[in-house]
Structure formats: C-alpha cells, structure tokens
mmCIF file of N, CA, C and O in Angstrom:
data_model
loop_
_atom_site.group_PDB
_atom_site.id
_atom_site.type_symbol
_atom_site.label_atom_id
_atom_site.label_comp_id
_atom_site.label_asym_id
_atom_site.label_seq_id
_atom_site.Cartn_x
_atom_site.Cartn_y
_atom_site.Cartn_z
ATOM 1 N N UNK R 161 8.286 -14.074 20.711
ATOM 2 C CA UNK R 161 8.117 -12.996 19.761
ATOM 3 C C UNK R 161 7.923 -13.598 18.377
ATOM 4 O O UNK R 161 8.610 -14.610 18.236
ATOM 5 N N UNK R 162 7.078 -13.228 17.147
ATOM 6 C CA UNK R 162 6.525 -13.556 16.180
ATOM 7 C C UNK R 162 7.970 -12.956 15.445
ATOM 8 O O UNK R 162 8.956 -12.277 15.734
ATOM 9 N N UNK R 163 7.344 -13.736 14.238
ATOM 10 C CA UNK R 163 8.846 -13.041 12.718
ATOM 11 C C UNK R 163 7.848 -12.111 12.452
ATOM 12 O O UNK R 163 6.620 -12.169 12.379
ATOM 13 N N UNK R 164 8.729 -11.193 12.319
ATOM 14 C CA UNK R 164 8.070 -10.106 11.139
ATOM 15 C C UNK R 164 7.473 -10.594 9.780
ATOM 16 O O UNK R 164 7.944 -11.598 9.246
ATOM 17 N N UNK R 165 6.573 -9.989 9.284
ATOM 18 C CA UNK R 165 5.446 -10.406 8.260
ATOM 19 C C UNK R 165 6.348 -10.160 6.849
ATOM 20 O O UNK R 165 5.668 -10.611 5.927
ATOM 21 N N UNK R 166 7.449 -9.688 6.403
ATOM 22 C CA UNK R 166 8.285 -9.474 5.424
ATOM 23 C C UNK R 166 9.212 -8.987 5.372
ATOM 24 O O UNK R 166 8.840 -7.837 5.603
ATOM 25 N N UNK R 167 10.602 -8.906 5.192
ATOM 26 C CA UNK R 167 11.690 -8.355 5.366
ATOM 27 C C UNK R 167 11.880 -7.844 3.772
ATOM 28 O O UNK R 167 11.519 -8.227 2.659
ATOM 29 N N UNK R 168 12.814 -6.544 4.454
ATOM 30 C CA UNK R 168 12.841 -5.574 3.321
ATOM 31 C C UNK R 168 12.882 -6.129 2.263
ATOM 32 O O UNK R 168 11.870 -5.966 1.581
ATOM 33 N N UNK R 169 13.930 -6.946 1.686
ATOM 34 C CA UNK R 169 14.332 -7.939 0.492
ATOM 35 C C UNK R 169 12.999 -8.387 -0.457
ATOM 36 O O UNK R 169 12.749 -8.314 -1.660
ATOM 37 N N UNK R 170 12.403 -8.805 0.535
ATOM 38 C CA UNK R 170 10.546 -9.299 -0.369
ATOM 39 C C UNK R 170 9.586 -8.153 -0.437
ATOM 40 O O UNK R 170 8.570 -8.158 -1.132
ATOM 41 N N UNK R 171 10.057 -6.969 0.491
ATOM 42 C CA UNK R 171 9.304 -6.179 0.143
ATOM 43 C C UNK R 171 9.368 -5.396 -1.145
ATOM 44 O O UNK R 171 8.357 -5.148 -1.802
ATOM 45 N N UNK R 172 10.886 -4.919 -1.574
ATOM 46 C CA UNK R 172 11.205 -4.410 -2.565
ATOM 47 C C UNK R 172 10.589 -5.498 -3.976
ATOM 48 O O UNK R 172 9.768 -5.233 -4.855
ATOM 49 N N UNK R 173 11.359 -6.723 -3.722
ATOM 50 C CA UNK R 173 10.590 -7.595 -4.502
ATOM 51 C C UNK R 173 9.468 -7.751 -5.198
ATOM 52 O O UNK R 173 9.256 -7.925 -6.398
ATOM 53 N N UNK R 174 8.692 -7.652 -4.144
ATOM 54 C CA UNK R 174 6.840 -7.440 -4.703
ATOM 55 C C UNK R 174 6.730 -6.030 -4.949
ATOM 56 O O UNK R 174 5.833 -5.741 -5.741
ATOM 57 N N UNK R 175 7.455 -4.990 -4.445
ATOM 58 C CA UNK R 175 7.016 -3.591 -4.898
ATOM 59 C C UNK R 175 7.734 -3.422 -6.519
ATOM 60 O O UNK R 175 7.186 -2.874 -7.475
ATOM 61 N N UNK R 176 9.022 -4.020 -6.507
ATOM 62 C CA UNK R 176 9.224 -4.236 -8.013
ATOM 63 C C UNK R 176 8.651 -5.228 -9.151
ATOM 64 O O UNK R 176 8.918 -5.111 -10.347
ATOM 65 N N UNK R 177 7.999 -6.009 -8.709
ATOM 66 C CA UNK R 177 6.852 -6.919 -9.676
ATOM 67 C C UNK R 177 5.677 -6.196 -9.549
ATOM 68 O O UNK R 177 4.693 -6.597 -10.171
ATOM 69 N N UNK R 178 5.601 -5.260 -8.899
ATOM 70 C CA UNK R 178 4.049 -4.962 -9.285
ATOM 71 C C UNK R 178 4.219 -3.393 -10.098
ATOM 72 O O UNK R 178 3.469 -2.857 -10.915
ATOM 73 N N UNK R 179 5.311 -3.002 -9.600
ATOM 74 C CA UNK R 179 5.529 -1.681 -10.696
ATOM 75 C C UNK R 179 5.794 -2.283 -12.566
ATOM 76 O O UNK R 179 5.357 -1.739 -13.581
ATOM 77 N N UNK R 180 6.615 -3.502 -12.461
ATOM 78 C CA UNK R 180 6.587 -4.140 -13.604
ATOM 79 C C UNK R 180 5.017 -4.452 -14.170
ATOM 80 O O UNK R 180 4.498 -3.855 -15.114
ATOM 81 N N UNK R 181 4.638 -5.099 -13.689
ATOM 82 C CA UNK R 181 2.703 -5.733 -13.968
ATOM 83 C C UNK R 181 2.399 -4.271 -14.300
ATOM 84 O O UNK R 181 2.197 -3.971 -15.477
ATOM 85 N N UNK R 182 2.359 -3.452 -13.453
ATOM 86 C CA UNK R 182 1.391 -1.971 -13.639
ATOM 87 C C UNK R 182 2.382 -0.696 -13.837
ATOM 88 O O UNK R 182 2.420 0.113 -12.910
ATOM 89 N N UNK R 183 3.250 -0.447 -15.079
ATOM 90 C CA UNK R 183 4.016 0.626 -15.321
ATOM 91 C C UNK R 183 3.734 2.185 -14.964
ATOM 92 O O UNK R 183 4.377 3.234 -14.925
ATOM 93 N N UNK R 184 2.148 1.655 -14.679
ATOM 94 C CA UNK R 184 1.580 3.165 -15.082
ATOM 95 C C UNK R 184 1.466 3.469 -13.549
ATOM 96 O O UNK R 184 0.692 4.360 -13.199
ATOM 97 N N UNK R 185 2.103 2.867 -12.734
ATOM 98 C CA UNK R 185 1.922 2.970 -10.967
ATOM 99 C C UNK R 185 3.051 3.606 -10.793
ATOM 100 O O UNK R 185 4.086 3.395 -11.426
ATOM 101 N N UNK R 186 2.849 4.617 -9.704
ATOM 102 C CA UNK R 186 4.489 5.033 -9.291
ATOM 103 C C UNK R 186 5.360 4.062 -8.204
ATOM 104 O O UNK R 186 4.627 3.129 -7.876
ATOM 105 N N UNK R 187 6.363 3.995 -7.697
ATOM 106 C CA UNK R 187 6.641 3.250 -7.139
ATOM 107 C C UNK R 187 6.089 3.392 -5.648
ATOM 108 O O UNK R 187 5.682 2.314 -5.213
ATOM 109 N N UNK R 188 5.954 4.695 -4.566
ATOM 110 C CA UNK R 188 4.664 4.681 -3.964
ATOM 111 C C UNK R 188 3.450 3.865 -3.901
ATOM 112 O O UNK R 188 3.013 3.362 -2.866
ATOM 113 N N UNK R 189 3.021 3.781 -4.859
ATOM 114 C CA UNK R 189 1.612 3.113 -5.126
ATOM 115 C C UNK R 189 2.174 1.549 -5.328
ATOM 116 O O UNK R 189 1.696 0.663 -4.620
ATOM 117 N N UNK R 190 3.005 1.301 -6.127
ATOM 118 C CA UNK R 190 3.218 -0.397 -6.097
ATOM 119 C C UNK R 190 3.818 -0.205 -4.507
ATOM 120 O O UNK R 190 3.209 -1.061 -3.866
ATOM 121 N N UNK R 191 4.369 0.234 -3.945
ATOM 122 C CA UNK R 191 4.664 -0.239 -2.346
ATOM 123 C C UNK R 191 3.745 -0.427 -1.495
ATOM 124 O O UNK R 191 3.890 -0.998 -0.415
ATOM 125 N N UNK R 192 2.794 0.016 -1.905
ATOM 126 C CA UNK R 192 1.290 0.197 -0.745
ATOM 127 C C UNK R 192 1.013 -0.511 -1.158
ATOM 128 O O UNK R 192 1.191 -1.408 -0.334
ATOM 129 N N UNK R 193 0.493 -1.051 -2.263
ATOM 130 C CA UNK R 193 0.106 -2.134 -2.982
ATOM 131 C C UNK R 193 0.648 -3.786 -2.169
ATOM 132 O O UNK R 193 -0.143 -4.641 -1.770
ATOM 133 N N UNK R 194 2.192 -3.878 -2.092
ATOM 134 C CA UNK R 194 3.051 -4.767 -2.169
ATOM 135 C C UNK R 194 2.834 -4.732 -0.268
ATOM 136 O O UNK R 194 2.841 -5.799 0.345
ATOM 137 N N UNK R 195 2.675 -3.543 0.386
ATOM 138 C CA UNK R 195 2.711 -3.339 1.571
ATOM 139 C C UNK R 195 1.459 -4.085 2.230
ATOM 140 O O UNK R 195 1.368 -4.761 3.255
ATOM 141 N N UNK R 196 0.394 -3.654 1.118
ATOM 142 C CA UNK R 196 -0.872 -4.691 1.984
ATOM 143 C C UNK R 196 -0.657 -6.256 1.615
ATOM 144 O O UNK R 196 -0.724 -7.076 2.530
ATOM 145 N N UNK R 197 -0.434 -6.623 0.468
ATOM 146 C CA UNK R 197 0.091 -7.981 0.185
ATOM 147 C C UNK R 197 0.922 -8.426 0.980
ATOM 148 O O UNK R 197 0.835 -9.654 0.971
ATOM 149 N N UNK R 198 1.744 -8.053 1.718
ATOM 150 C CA UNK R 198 2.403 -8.866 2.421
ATOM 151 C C UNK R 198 1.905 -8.559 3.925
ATOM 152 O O UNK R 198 2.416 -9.326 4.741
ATOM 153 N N UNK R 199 1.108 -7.701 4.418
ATOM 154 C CA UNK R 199 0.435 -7.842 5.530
ATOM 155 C C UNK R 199 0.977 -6.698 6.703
ATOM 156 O O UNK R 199 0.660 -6.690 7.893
ATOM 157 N N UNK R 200 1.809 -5.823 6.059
ATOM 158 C CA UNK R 200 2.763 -4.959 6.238
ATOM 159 C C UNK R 200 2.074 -3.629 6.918
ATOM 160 O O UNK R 200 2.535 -2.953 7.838
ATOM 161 N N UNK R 201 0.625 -3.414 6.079
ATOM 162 C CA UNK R 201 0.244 -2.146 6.716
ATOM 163 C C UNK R 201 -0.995 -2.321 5.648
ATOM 164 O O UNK R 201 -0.793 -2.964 4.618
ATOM 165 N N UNK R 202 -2.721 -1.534 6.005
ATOM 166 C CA UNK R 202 -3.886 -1.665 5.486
ATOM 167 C C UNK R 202 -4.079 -0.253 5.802
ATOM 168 O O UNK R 202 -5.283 -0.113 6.020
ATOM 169 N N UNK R 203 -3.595 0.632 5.906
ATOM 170 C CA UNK R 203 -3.842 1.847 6.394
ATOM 171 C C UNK R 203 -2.561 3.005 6.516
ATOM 172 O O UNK R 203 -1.584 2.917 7.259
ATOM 173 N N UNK R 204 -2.886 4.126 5.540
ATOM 174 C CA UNK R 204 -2.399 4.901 5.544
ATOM 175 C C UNK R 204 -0.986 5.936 6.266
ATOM 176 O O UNK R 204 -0.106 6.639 5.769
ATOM 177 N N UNK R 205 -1.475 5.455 8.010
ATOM 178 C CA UNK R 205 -0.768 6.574 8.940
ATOM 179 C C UNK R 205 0.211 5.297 8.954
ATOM 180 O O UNK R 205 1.405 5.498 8.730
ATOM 181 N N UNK R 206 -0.311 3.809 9.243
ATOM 182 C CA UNK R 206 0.877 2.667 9.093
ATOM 183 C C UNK R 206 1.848 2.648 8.230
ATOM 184 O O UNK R 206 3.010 2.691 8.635
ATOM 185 N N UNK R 207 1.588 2.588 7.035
ATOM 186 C CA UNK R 207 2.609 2.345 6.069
ATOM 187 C C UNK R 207 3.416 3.889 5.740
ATOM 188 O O UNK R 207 4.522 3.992 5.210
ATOM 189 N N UNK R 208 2.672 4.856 6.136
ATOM 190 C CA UNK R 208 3.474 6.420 6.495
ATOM 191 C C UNK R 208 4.636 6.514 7.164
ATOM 192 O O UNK R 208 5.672 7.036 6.754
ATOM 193 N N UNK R 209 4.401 5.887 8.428
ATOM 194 C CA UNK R 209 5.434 5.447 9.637
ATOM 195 C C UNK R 209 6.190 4.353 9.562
ATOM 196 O O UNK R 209 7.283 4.300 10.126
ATOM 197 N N UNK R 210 5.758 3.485 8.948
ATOM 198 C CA UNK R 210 6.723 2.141 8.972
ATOM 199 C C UNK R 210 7.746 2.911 7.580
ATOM 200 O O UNK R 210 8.816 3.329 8.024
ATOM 201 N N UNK R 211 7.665 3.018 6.870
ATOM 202 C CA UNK R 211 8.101 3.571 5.775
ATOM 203 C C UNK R 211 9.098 4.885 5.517
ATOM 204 O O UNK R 211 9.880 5.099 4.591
ATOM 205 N N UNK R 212 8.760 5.696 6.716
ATOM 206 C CA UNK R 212 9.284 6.873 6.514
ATOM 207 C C UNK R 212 8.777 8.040 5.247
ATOM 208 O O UNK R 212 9.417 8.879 4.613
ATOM 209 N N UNK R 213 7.425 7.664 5.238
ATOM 210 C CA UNK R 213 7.378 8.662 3.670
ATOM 211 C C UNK R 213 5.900 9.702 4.487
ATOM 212 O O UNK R 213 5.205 9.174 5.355
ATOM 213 N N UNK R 214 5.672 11.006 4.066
ATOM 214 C CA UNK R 214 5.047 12.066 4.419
ATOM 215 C C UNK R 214 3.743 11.355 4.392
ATOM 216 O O UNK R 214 3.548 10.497 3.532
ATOM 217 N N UNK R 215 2.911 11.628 5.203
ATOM 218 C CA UNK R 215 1.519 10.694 5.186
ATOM 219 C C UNK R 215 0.682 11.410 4.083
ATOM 220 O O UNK R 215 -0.138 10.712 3.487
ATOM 221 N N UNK R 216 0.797 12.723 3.745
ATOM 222 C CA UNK R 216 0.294 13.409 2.756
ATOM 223 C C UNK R 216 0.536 12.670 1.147
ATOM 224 O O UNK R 216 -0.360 12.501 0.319
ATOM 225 N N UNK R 217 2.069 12.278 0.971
ATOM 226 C CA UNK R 217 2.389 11.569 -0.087
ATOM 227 C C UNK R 217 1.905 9.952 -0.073
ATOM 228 O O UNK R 217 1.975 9.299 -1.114
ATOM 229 N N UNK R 218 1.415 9.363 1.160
ATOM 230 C CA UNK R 218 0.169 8.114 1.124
ATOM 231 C C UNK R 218 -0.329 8.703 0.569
ATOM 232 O O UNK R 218 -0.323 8.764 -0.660
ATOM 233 N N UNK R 219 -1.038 9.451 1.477
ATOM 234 C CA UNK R 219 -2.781 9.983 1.043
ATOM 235 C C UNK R 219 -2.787 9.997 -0.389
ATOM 236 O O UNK R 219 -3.251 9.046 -1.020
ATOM 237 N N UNK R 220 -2.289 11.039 -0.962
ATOM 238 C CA UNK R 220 -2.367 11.032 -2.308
ATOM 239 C C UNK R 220 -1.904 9.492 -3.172
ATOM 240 O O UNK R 220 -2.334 9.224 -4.294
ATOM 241 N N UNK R 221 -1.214 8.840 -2.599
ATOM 242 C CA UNK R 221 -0.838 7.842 -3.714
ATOM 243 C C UNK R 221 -2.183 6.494 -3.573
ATOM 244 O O UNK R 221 -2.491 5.654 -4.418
ATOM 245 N N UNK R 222 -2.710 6.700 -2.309
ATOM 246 C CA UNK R 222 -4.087 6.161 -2.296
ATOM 247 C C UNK R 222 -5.194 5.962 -2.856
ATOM 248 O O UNK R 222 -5.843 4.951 -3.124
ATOM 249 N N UNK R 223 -5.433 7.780 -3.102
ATOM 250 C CA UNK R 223 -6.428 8.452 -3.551
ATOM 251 C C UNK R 223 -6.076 7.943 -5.309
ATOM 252 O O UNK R 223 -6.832 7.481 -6.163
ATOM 253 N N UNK R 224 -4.536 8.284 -5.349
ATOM 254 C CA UNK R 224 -4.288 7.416 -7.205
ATOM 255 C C UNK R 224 -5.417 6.039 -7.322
ATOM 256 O O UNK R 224 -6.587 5.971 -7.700
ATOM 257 N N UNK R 225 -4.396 4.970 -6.778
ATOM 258 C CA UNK R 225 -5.103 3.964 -6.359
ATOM 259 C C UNK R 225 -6.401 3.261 -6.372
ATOM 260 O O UNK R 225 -6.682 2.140 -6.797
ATOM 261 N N UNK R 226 -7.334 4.417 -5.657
ATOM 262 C CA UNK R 226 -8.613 3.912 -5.491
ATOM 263 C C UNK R 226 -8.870 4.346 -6.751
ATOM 264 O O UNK R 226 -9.484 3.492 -7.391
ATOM 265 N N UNK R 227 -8.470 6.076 -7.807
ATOM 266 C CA UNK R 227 -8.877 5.687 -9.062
ATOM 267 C C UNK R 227 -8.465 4.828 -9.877
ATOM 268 O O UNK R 227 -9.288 4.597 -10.762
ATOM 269 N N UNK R 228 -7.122 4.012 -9.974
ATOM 270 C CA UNK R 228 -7.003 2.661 -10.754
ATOM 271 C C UNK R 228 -7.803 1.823 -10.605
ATOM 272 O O UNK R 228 -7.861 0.889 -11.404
ATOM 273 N N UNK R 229 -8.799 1.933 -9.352
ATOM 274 C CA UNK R 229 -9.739 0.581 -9.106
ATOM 275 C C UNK R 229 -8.856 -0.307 -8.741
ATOM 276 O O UNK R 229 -9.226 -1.400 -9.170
ATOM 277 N N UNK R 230 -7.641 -0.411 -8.029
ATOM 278 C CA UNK R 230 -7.058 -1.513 -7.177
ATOM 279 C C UNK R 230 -7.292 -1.766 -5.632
ATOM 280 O O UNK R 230 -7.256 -2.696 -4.826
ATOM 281 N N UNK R 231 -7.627 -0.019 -5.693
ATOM 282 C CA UNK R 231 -7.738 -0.373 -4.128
ATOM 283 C C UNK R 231 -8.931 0.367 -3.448
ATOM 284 O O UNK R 231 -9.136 1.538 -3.770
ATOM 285 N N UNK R 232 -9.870 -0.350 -2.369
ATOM 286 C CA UNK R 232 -11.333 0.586 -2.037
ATOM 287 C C UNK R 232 -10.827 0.765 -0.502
ATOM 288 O O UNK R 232 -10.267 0.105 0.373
ATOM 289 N N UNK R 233 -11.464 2.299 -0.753
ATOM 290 C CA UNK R 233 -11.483 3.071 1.077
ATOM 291 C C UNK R 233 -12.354 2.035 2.212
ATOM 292 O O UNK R 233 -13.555 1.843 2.017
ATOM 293 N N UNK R 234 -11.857 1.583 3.050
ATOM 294 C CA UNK R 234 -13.032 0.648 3.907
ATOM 295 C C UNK R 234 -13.343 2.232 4.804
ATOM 296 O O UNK R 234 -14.503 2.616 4.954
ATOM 297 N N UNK R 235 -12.393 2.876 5.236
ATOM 298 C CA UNK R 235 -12.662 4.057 6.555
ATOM 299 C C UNK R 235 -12.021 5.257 6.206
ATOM 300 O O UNK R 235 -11.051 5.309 5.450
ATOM 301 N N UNK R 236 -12.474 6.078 6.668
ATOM 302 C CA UNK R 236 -11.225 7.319 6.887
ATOM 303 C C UNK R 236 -11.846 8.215 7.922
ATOM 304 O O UNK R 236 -12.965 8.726 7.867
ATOM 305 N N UNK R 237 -10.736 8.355 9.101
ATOM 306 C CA UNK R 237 -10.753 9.360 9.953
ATOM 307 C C UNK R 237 -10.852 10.883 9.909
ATOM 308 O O UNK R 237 -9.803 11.384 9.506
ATOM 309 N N UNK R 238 -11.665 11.630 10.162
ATOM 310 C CA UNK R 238 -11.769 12.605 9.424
ATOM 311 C C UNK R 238 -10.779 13.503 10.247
ATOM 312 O O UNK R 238 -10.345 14.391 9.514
ATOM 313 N N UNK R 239 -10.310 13.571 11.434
ATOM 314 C CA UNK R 239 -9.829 14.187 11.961
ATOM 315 C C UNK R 239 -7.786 14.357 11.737
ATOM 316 O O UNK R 239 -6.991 15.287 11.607
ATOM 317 N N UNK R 240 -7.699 12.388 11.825
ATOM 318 C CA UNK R 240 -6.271 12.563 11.094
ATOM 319 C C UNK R 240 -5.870 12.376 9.893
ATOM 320 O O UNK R 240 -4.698 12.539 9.554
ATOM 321 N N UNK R 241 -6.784 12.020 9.130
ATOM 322 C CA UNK R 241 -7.203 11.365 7.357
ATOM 323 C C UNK R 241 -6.534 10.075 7.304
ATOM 324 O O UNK R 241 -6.251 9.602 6.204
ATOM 325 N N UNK R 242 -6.154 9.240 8.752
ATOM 326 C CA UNK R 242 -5.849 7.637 8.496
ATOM 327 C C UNK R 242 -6.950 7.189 7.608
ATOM 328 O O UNK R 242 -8.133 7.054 7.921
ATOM 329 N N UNK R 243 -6.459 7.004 6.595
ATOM 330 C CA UNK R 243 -7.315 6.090 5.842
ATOM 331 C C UNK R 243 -7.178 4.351 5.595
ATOM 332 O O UNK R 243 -6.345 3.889 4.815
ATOM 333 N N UNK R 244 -7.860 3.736 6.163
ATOM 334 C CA UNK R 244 -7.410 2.145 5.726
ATOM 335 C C UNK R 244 -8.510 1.863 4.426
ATOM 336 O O UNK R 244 -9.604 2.291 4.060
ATOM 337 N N UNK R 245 -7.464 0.835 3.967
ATOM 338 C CA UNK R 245 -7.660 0.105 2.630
ATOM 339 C C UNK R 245 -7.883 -1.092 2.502
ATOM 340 O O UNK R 245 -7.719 -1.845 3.461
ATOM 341 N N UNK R 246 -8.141 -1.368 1.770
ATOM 342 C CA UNK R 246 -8.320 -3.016 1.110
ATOM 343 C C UNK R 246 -8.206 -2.933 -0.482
ATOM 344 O O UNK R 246 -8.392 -1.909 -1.139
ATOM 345 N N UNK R 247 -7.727 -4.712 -1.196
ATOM 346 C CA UNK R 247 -7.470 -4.642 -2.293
ATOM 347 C C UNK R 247 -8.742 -4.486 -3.195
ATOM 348 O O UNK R 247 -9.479 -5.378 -2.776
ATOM 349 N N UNK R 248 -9.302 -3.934 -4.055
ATOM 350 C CA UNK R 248 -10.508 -4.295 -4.971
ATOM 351 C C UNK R 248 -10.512 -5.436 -5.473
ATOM 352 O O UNK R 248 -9.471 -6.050 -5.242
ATOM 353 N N UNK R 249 -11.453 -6.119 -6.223
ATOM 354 C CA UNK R 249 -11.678 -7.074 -7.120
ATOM 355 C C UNK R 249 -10.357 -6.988 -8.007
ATOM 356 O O UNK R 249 -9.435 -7.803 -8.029
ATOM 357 N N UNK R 250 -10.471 -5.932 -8.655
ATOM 358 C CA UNK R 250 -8.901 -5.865 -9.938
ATOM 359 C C UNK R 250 -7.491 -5.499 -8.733
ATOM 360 O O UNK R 250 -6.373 -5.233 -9.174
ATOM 361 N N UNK R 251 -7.644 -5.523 -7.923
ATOM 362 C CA UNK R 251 -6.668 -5.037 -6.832
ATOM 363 C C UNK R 251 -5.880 -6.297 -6.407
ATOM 364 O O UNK R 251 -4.651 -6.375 -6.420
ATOM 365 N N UNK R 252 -6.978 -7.556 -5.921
ATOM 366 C CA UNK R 252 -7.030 -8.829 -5.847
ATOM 367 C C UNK R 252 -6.476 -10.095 -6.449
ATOM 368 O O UNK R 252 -5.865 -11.102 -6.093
ATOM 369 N N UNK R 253 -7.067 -9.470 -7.703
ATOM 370 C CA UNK R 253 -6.349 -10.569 -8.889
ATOM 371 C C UNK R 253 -4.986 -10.022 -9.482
ATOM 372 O O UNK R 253 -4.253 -10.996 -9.658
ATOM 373 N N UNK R 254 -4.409 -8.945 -9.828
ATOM 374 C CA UNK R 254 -3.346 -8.725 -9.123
ATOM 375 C C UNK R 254 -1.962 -9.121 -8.659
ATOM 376 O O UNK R 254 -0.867 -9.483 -9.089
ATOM 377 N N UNK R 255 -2.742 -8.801 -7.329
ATOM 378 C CA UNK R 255 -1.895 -9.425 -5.923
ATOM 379 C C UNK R 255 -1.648 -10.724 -6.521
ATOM 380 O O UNK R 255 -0.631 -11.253 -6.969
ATOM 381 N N UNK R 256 -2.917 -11.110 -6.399
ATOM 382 C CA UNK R 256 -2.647 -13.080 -6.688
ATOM 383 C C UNK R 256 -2.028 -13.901 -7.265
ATOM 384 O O UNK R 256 -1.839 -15.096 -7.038
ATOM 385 N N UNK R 257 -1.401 -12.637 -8.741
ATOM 386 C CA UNK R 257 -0.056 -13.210 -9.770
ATOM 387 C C UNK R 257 0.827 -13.363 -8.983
ATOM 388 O O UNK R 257 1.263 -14.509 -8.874
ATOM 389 N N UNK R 258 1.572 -12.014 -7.934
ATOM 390 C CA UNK R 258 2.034 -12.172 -6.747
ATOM 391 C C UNK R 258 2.362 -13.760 -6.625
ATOM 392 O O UNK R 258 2.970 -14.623 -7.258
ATOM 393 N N UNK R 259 1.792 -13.665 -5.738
ATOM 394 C CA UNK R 259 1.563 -15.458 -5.318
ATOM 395 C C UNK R 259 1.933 -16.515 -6.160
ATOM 396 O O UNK R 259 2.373 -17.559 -5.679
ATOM 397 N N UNK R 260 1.783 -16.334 -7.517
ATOM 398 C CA UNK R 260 2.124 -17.386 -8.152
ATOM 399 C C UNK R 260 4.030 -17.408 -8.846
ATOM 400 O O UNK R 260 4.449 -18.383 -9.471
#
C-alpha cells in the first residue's frame, strides 16, 4: 500500500500559506488550491468528498478561482458539474513559492 499524498498537518499548512500569499482568497479556495498542490484532488466531486464540504460550495469556490486566473477548467460534466482543474500560469507560480 502507497503513503498517502499529504497528511492533514501539510495540508492545513499549505492551505494557510496560500491564504497568507493571497488574502483576498477564502479559505475554501486556498484549500483547493493547496489540495491540487499536494496531489490531493484536481477535481471538484474529489476534493467535495475527501473534504466533507457541499460540492455546490467547490463549485462556486472554483468558479472564484478561475476568475482570479489561478485556476483553468480542463472539463466539466454536464450532468454532475464534476469539474476538474488545473493550476494557470499565475496559479503555477504561486504554488511554486509553495515549494520553496
């Protein structure tokens, strides 16, 4: 069996450095954020369920998102509105302070 890709501790971590970097993010949005950075979830109904939070309150913190220009729609299901994501260019660089 593989380790899990982040334990809570680093998750909060990066969801609290990136609400710091970007004040103007709710903490929602730095978690999705922090959630694809660590490899956690790229899609909507995932990080809904792993998370425990209303997939409606993704959706919308997504839809924030893609207008900050951090993050671009690759898909969306029209039937369940899974939407997966990826980081943008400014989404990217970012993350990448992350890392450092």
């Amino acid at each position: 069996m593989s380790e899990p890709a982040a334990d809570a501790e680093t998750f909060l971590a990066a969801t609290d450095t990136i609400a710091a970097l970007r004040p103007d993010l709710s903490l929602l949005e730095a978690g999705i954020l922090a959630g694809l950075h660590l490899g956690l979830a790229a899609d909507s109904r995932s990080f809904a369920r792993i998370f425990g939070v209303e997939h409606a309150l993704v959706l919308r913190a997504v839809e924030g998102l893609t207008g900050a220009t951090l993050l671009t729609v690759t898909a969306r299901d029209g039937r369940t509105q899974r939407t997966r994501y990826a980081a943008s260019a400014a989404g990217s660089a970012m993350l990448t302070a992350l890392a450092a």
